């Protein structure tokens, strides 16, 4: 559900981002398109301006052309100067024709009729004018020659010059008229083009604004739609976050939120006893149906007693009431009545065709500070003491325990980081007090404030290491260091293994490889303590069968304690039995202990199993155990656990 919710949120956010990106792309594209249109308009205006200047240039060149002709006629130039002037006329002719070509290619002038008129008139007119200028130059030369002869008659030459000059004037007059007409029309066209382009630009601007506003409206509509979807999704998520999907009851989050407004809330946390067993026996479907049936029952009870009910986790339910004329005592009485009523109420479970009766443990608190946490502490105390319920008690549920737990959790973490978990060794001696082997015992090596090395026993940290799921690290660290001691010292060592070590497949593989590589199998004994956590003795047998080919021996530790069973001896076929210390330590004064020990020794002798007596703390206990047939002994009477191995040649028998 959480994954699906996150996926939907991401999808909507991406859609929102895509909408914004699309909007900005559209805006920039529109702006780019409009700017390109405006650039085309501006380019056309610039082109029109340039072509108009070219027409003016043609006009100016034609005037210079005419001035050069007048120079030939009226300045009395020599033949050499006239030739130079004619060359200048030819250059002007070339310049005019170049402009003629440029104007022929002008797109902006092609729709003006006067343009075609100019382009048609200009070439022949200029060519004729150039031809006439040459003829005029020859006539002026002839005139100048006649002027040197006083008796010569100039009438014919003068008439010729006058005629040529008149033709040239007429042609240029025609040219000037054509150009002036074109310039006049071009001026009007330019004005019209400017007005037209101004209107076009305004039109483009209106179109751009319209499209931008339309895109903005679409963006806003899409954004509102997406935000509505997101808000709806978050509302659904918030509802799902506060509602338990199975029972539809408000959950722990809802409880925290509501109780935060109450200055002194009352809490009762209830937990189904043995719910795990129900799941294992009947399956999770039956377990869920149990929770549903129970939730209906609790919901009705809460409604009848003006309480609020929450499912906080698994098989855990919480009742809440904000103190308002409802004391802790009356609240406790109400909850205890519920616990009693549940015991007699059958819960029909359809999927198994049976009705189950349940019992619940409960923790109650009305403490103003962290009442829910304190109710949880009280419930754990109730379970630990096999009580139906417990009310939070400052002394019994003190935070001092939590402080101690925090301290030892820190010590465990530091010990793992610094590789500080290591074995100490307690000798196991024969009847003469000489060490036969040693038991490796886990310790946490620390330095005291005075700089003294201390070995902390597992009683302080072992239970917490299991809760932290760090036990396997501590165990592996201690076992491997014990192997090193065996390899380096050549002594026999017993190493404790718990059920967690045995079912840890990766640890088994590593231990097998290490023992085989070191060649220390015959010097290793694994001591397995019988406890209630052992669920499968066949697994222990398989474990030992993997190690026996390497020479590893098996010992059953603490035999004779509450979980021992003689049938396990036949299954496991141990090499040693260590009689539980609770039987040995009082064997000299307790006849029942003596009788049990006798029975164990007799059985062991019949099965060729050696017996070790633990907790031998006095000479009387030693002598009594020896008299019953025990041949191996371990306890403080001989030696406490030590960091170093005691030599096998040293007798530890007290004098």
PDB file of N, CA and C in Angstrom, residues 243-251 270-272 275 286-304 307-319 338 342 345-349 356 358 360:
ATOM      1  N   UNK A 243      -5.954   4.306   9.919  1.00  0.00           N
ATOM      2  CA  UNK A 243      -6.945   3.233  10.049  1.00  0.00           C
ATOM      3  C   UNK A 243      -6.262   1.885   9.815  1.00  0.00           C
ATOM      4  N   UNK A 244      -6.499   0.949  10.710  1.00  0.00           N
ATOM      5  CA  UNK A 244      -5.974  -0.397  10.552  1.00  0.00           C
ATOM      6  C   UNK A 244      -6.749  -1.099   9.428  1.00  0.00           C
ATOM      7  N   UNK A 245      -6.061  -1.626   8.410  1.00  0.00           N
ATOM      8  CA  UNK A 245      -6.773  -2.192   7.246  1.00  0.00           C
ATOM      9  C   UNK A 245      -7.576  -3.440   7.558  1.00  0.00           C
ATOM     10  N   UNK A 246      -7.189  -4.221   8.568  1.00  0.00           N
ATOM     11  CA  UNK A 246      -7.909  -5.465   8.868  1.00  0.00           C
ATOM     12  C   UNK A 246      -9.171  -5.199   9.683  1.00  0.00           C
ATOM     13  N   UNK A 247      -9.019  -4.525  10.803  1.00  0.00           N
ATOM     14  CA  UNK A 247     -10.149  -4.347  11.727  1.00  0.00           C
ATOM     15  C   UNK A 247     -10.918  -3.050  11.491  1.00  0.00           C
ATOM     16  N   UNK A 248     -10.350  -2.139  10.666  1.00  0.00           N
ATOM     17  CA  UNK A 248     -10.941  -0.823  10.408  1.00  0.00           C
ATOM     18  C   UNK A 248     -10.995   0.033  11.681  1.00  0.00           C
ATOM     19  N   UNK A 249     -10.218  -0.336  12.660  1.00  0.00           N
ATOM     20  CA  UNK A 249     -10.112   0.482  13.876  1.00  0.00           C
ATOM     21  C   UNK A 249      -9.042   1.541  13.672  1.00  0.00           C
ATOM     22  N   UNK A 250      -9.139   2.682  14.378  1.00  0.00           N
ATOM     23  CA  UNK A 250      -8.025   3.638  14.337  1.00  0.00           C
ATOM     24  C   UNK A 250      -6.763   2.975  14.889  1.00  0.00           C
ATOM     25  N   UNK A 251      -5.602   3.381  14.329  1.00  0.00           N
ATOM     26  CA  UNK A 251      -4.367   2.706  14.708  1.00  0.00           C
ATOM     27  C   UNK A 251      -3.511   3.563  15.646  1.00  0.00           C
ATOM     28  N   UNK A 270      -3.755  -4.033  25.690  1.00  0.00           N
ATOM     29  CA  UNK A 270      -4.075  -5.454  25.857  1.00  0.00           C
ATOM     30  C   UNK A 270      -3.414  -6.270  24.762  1.00  0.00           C
ATOM     31  N   UNK A 271      -3.061  -7.492  25.106  1.00  0.00           N
ATOM     32  CA  UNK A 271      -2.351  -8.359  24.179  1.00  0.00           C
ATOM     33  C   UNK A 271      -2.901  -9.772  24.339  1.00  0.00           C
ATOM     34  N   UNK A 272      -3.174 -10.446  23.217  1.00  0.00           N
ATOM     35  CA  UNK A 272      -3.735 -11.801  23.266  1.00  0.00           C
ATOM     36  C   UNK A 272      -2.648 -12.780  23.702  1.00  0.00           C
ATOM     37  N   UNK A 275      -1.095 -15.818  21.055  1.00  0.00           N
ATOM     38  CA  UNK A 275      -1.647 -15.611  19.709  1.00  0.00           C
ATOM     39  C   UNK A 275      -0.761 -16.266  18.646  1.00  0.00           C
ATOM     40  N   UNK A 286      -6.958 -18.002  10.035  1.00  0.00           N
ATOM     41  CA  UNK A 286      -7.694 -18.140  11.297  1.00  0.00           C
ATOM     42  C   UNK A 286      -7.269 -17.056  12.277  1.00  0.00           C
ATOM     43  N   UNK A 287      -5.977 -16.742  12.292  1.00  0.00           N
ATOM     44  CA  UNK A 287      -5.493 -15.682  13.173  1.00  0.00           C
ATOM     45  C   UNK A 287      -6.150 -14.350  12.866  1.00  0.00           C
ATOM     46  N   UNK A 288      -6.281 -14.030  11.567  1.00  0.00           N
ATOM     47  CA  UNK A 288      -6.938 -12.777  11.180  1.00  0.00           C
ATOM     48  C   UNK A 288      -8.411 -12.773  11.589  1.00  0.00           C
ATOM     49  N   UNK A 289      -9.058 -13.927  11.462  1.00  0.00           N
ATOM     50  CA  UNK A 289     -10.471 -13.997  11.844  1.00  0.00           C
ATOM     51  C   UNK A 289     -10.631 -13.835  13.354  1.00  0.00           C
ATOM     52  N   UNK A 290      -9.661 -14.376  14.106  1.00  0.00           N
ATOM     53  CA  UNK A 290      -9.679 -14.180  15.561  1.00  0.00           C
ATOM     54  C   UNK A 290      -9.592 -12.698  15.887  1.00  0.00           C
ATOM     55  N   UNK A 291      -8.682 -12.013  15.212  1.00  0.00           N
ATOM     56  CA  UNK A 291      -8.513 -10.576  15.467  1.00  0.00           C
ATOM     57  C   UNK A 291      -9.770  -9.799  15.102  1.00  0.00           C
ATOM     58  N   UNK A 292     -10.423 -10.200  13.998  1.00  0.00           N
ATOM     59  CA  UNK A 292     -11.660  -9.527  13.597  1.00  0.00           C
ATOM     60  C   UNK A 292     -12.769  -9.744  14.631  1.00  0.00           C
ATOM     61  N   UNK A 293     -12.963 -10.995  15.042  1.00  0.00           N
ATOM     62  CA  UNK A 293     -14.001 -11.292  16.038  1.00  0.00           C
ATOM     63  C   UNK A 293     -13.710 -10.561  17.349  1.00  0.00           C
ATOM     64  N   UNK A 294     -12.445 -10.560  17.726  1.00  0.00           N
ATOM     65  CA  UNK A 294     -12.066  -9.889  18.973  1.00  0.00           C
ATOM     66  C   UNK A 294     -12.275  -8.386  18.860  1.00  0.00           C
ATOM     67  N   UNK A 295     -11.969  -7.822  17.693  1.00  0.00           N
ATOM     68  CA  UNK A 295     -12.132  -6.369  17.515  1.00  0.00           C
ATOM     69  C   UNK A 295     -13.608  -5.970  17.615  1.00  0.00           C
ATOM     70  N   UNK A 296     -14.523  -6.827  17.059  1.00  0.00           N
ATOM     71  CA  UNK A 296     -15.957  -6.530  17.186  1.00  0.00           C
ATOM     72  C   UNK A 296     -16.363  -6.517  18.659  1.00  0.00           C
ATOM     73  N   UNK A 297     -15.888  -7.508  19.387  1.00  0.00           N
ATOM     74  CA  UNK A 297     -16.240  -7.618  20.802  1.00  0.00           C
ATOM     75  C   UNK A 297     -15.698  -6.412  21.578  1.00  0.00           C
ATOM     76  N   UNK A 298     -14.423  -6.065  21.330  1.00  0.00           N
ATOM     77  CA  UNK A 298     -13.810  -4.941  22.051  1.00  0.00           C
ATOM     78  C   UNK A 298     -14.450  -3.612  21.660  1.00  0.00           C
ATOM     79  N   UNK A 299     -14.839  -3.502  20.374  1.00  0.00           N
ATOM     80  CA  UNK A 299     -15.464  -2.258  19.912  1.00  0.00           C
ATOM     81  C   UNK A 299     -16.792  -2.024  20.635  1.00  0.00           C
ATOM     82  N   UNK A 300     -17.586  -3.065  20.759  1.00  0.00           N
ATOM     83  CA  UNK A 300     -18.866  -2.928  21.472  1.00  0.00           C
ATOM     84  C   UNK A 300     -18.645  -2.602  22.945  1.00  0.00           C
ATOM     85  N   UNK A 301     -17.638  -3.258  23.539  1.00  0.00           N
ATOM     86  CA  UNK A 301     -17.338  -2.975  24.944  1.00  0.00           C
ATOM     87  C   UNK A 301     -16.918  -1.510  25.117  1.00  0.00           C
ATOM     88  N   UNK A 302     -16.054  -1.031  24.229  1.00  0.00           N
ATOM     89  CA  UNK A 302     -15.590   0.354  24.320  1.00  0.00           C
ATOM     90  C   UNK A 302     -16.746   1.335  24.160  1.00  0.00           C
ATOM     91  N   UNK A 303     -17.658   1.019  23.230  1.00  0.00           N
ATOM     92  CA  UNK A 303     -18.802   1.898  23.004  1.00  0.00           C
ATOM     93  C   UNK A 303     -19.711   1.943  24.239  1.00  0.00           C
ATOM     94  N   UNK A 304     -19.912   0.779  24.842  1.00  0.00           N
ATOM     95  CA  UNK A 304     -20.787   0.718  26.025  1.00  0.00           C
ATOM     96  C   UNK A 304     -20.192   1.448  27.221  1.00  0.00           C
ATOM     97  N   UNK A 307     -15.368   4.402  25.993  1.00  0.00           N
ATOM     98  CA  UNK A 307     -13.925   4.351  25.774  1.00  0.00           C
ATOM     99  C   UNK A 307     -13.650   4.392  24.273  1.00  0.00           C
ATOM    100  N   UNK A 308     -12.409   4.687  23.936  1.00  0.00           N
ATOM    101  CA  UNK A 308     -11.999   4.661  22.538  1.00  0.00           C
ATOM    102  C   UNK A 308     -11.019   3.515  22.349  1.00  0.00           C
ATOM    103  N   UNK A 309     -11.222   2.770  21.253  1.00  0.00           N
ATOM    104  CA  UNK A 309     -10.440   1.562  21.008  1.00  0.00           C
ATOM    105  C   UNK A 309      -9.553   1.760  19.775  1.00  0.00           C
ATOM    106  N   UNK A 310      -8.327   1.236  19.863  1.00  0.00           N
ATOM    107  CA  UNK A 310      -7.358   1.327  18.775  1.00  0.00           C
ATOM    108  C   UNK A 310      -6.664  -0.030  18.632  1.00  0.00           C
ATOM    109  N   UNK A 311      -6.312  -0.353  17.396  1.00  0.00           N
ATOM    110  CA  UNK A 311      -5.428  -1.511  17.199  1.00  0.00           C
ATOM    111  C   UNK A 311      -4.030  -0.956  16.956  1.00  0.00           C
ATOM    112  N   UNK A 312      -3.144  -1.180  17.903  1.00  0.00           N
ATOM    113  CA  UNK A 312      -1.822  -0.550  17.845  1.00  0.00           C
ATOM    114  C   UNK A 312      -0.799  -1.389  17.100  1.00  0.00           C
ATOM    115  N   UNK A 313      -0.955  -2.720  17.107  1.00  0.00           N
ATOM    116  CA  UNK A 313      -0.065  -3.594  16.338  1.00  0.00           C
ATOM    117  C   UNK A 313      -0.522  -5.024  16.517  1.00  0.00           C
ATOM    118  N   UNK A 314      -0.204  -5.886  15.521  1.00  0.00           N
ATOM    119  CA  UNK A 314      -0.458  -7.311  15.636  1.00  0.00           C
ATOM    120  C   UNK A 314      -1.716  -7.668  16.408  1.00  0.00           C
ATOM    121  N   UNK A 315      -1.516  -8.358  17.534  1.00  0.00           N
ATOM    122  CA  UNK A 315      -2.640  -8.759  18.387  1.00  0.00           C
ATOM    123  C   UNK A 315      -2.786  -7.822  19.580  1.00  0.00           C
ATOM    124  N   UNK A 316      -2.322  -6.587  19.422  1.00  0.00           N
ATOM    125  CA  UNK A 316      -2.326  -5.615  20.526  1.00  0.00           C
ATOM    126  C   UNK A 316      -3.391  -4.538  20.272  1.00  0.00           C
ATOM    127  N   UNK A 317      -4.227  -4.312  21.286  1.00  0.00           N
ATOM    128  CA  UNK A 317      -5.273  -3.294  21.218  1.00  0.00           C
ATOM    129  C   UNK A 317      -5.087  -2.339  22.397  1.00  0.00           C
ATOM    130  N   UNK A 318      -5.491  -1.093  22.194  1.00  0.00           N
ATOM    131  CA  UNK A 318      -5.348  -0.092  23.258  1.00  0.00           C
ATOM    132  C   UNK A 318      -6.687   0.588  23.502  1.00  0.00           C
ATOM    133  N   UNK A 319      -7.043   0.738  24.784  1.00  0.00           N
ATOM    134  CA  UNK A 319      -8.201   1.530  25.192  1.00  0.00           C
ATOM    135  C   UNK A 319      -7.693   2.875  25.699  1.00  0.00           C
ATOM    136  N   UNK A 338     -13.486  -6.496  31.704  1.00  0.00           N
ATOM    137  CA  UNK A 338     -13.388  -6.948  30.310  1.00  0.00           C
ATOM    138  C   UNK A 338     -12.521  -8.201  30.209  1.00  0.00           C
ATOM    139  N   UNK A 342     -13.819 -11.787  28.704  1.00  0.00           N
ATOM    140  CA  UNK A 342     -13.254 -12.392  27.488  1.00  0.00           C
ATOM    141  C   UNK A 342     -12.946 -13.867  27.709  1.00  0.00           C
ATOM    142  N   UNK A 345     -15.919 -15.927  26.928  1.00  0.00           N
ATOM    143  CA  UNK A 345     -16.636 -15.657  25.675  1.00  0.00           C
ATOM    144  C   UNK A 345     -16.038 -16.486  24.543  1.00  0.00           C
ATOM    145  N   UNK A 346     -16.842 -17.354  23.908  1.00  0.00           N
ATOM    146  CA  UNK A 346     -16.321 -18.130  22.773  1.00  0.00           C
ATOM    147  C   UNK A 346     -16.321 -17.274  21.491  1.00  0.00           C
ATOM    148  N   UNK A 347     -15.260 -17.366  20.737  1.00  0.00           N
ATOM    149  CA  UNK A 347     -15.152 -16.628  19.479  1.00  0.00           C
ATOM    150  C   UNK A 347     -15.239 -17.635  18.334  1.00  0.00           C
ATOM    151  N   UNK A 348     -16.371 -17.674  17.606  1.00  0.00           N
ATOM    152  CA  UNK A 348     -16.526 -18.646  16.507  1.00  0.00           C
ATOM    153  C   UNK A 348     -15.624 -18.284  15.320  1.00  0.00           C
ATOM    154  N   UNK A 349     -14.814 -19.239  14.897  1.00  0.00           N
ATOM    155  CA  UNK A 349     -13.906 -19.025  13.767  1.00  0.00           C
ATOM    156  C   UNK A 349     -14.364 -19.936  12.635  1.00  0.00           C
ATOM    157  N   UNK A 356     -13.077 -20.500  19.670  1.00  0.00           N
ATOM    158  CA  UNK A 356     -11.898 -20.407  20.530  1.00  0.00           C
ATOM    159  C   UNK A 356     -12.181 -19.482  21.695  1.00  0.00           C
ATOM    160  N   UNK A 358     -10.257 -17.033  24.446  1.00  0.00           N
ATOM    161  CA  UNK A 358      -9.013 -16.274  24.511  1.00  0.00           C
ATOM    162  C   UNK A 358      -8.800 -15.735  25.914  1.00  0.00           C
ATOM    163  N   UNK A 360      -6.293 -12.474  27.723  1.00  0.00           N
ATOM    164  CA  UNK A 360      -5.481 -11.316  27.345  1.00  0.00           C
ATOM    165  C   UNK A 360      -4.694 -10.814  28.556  1.00  0.00           C
TER     166      UNK A 360
END
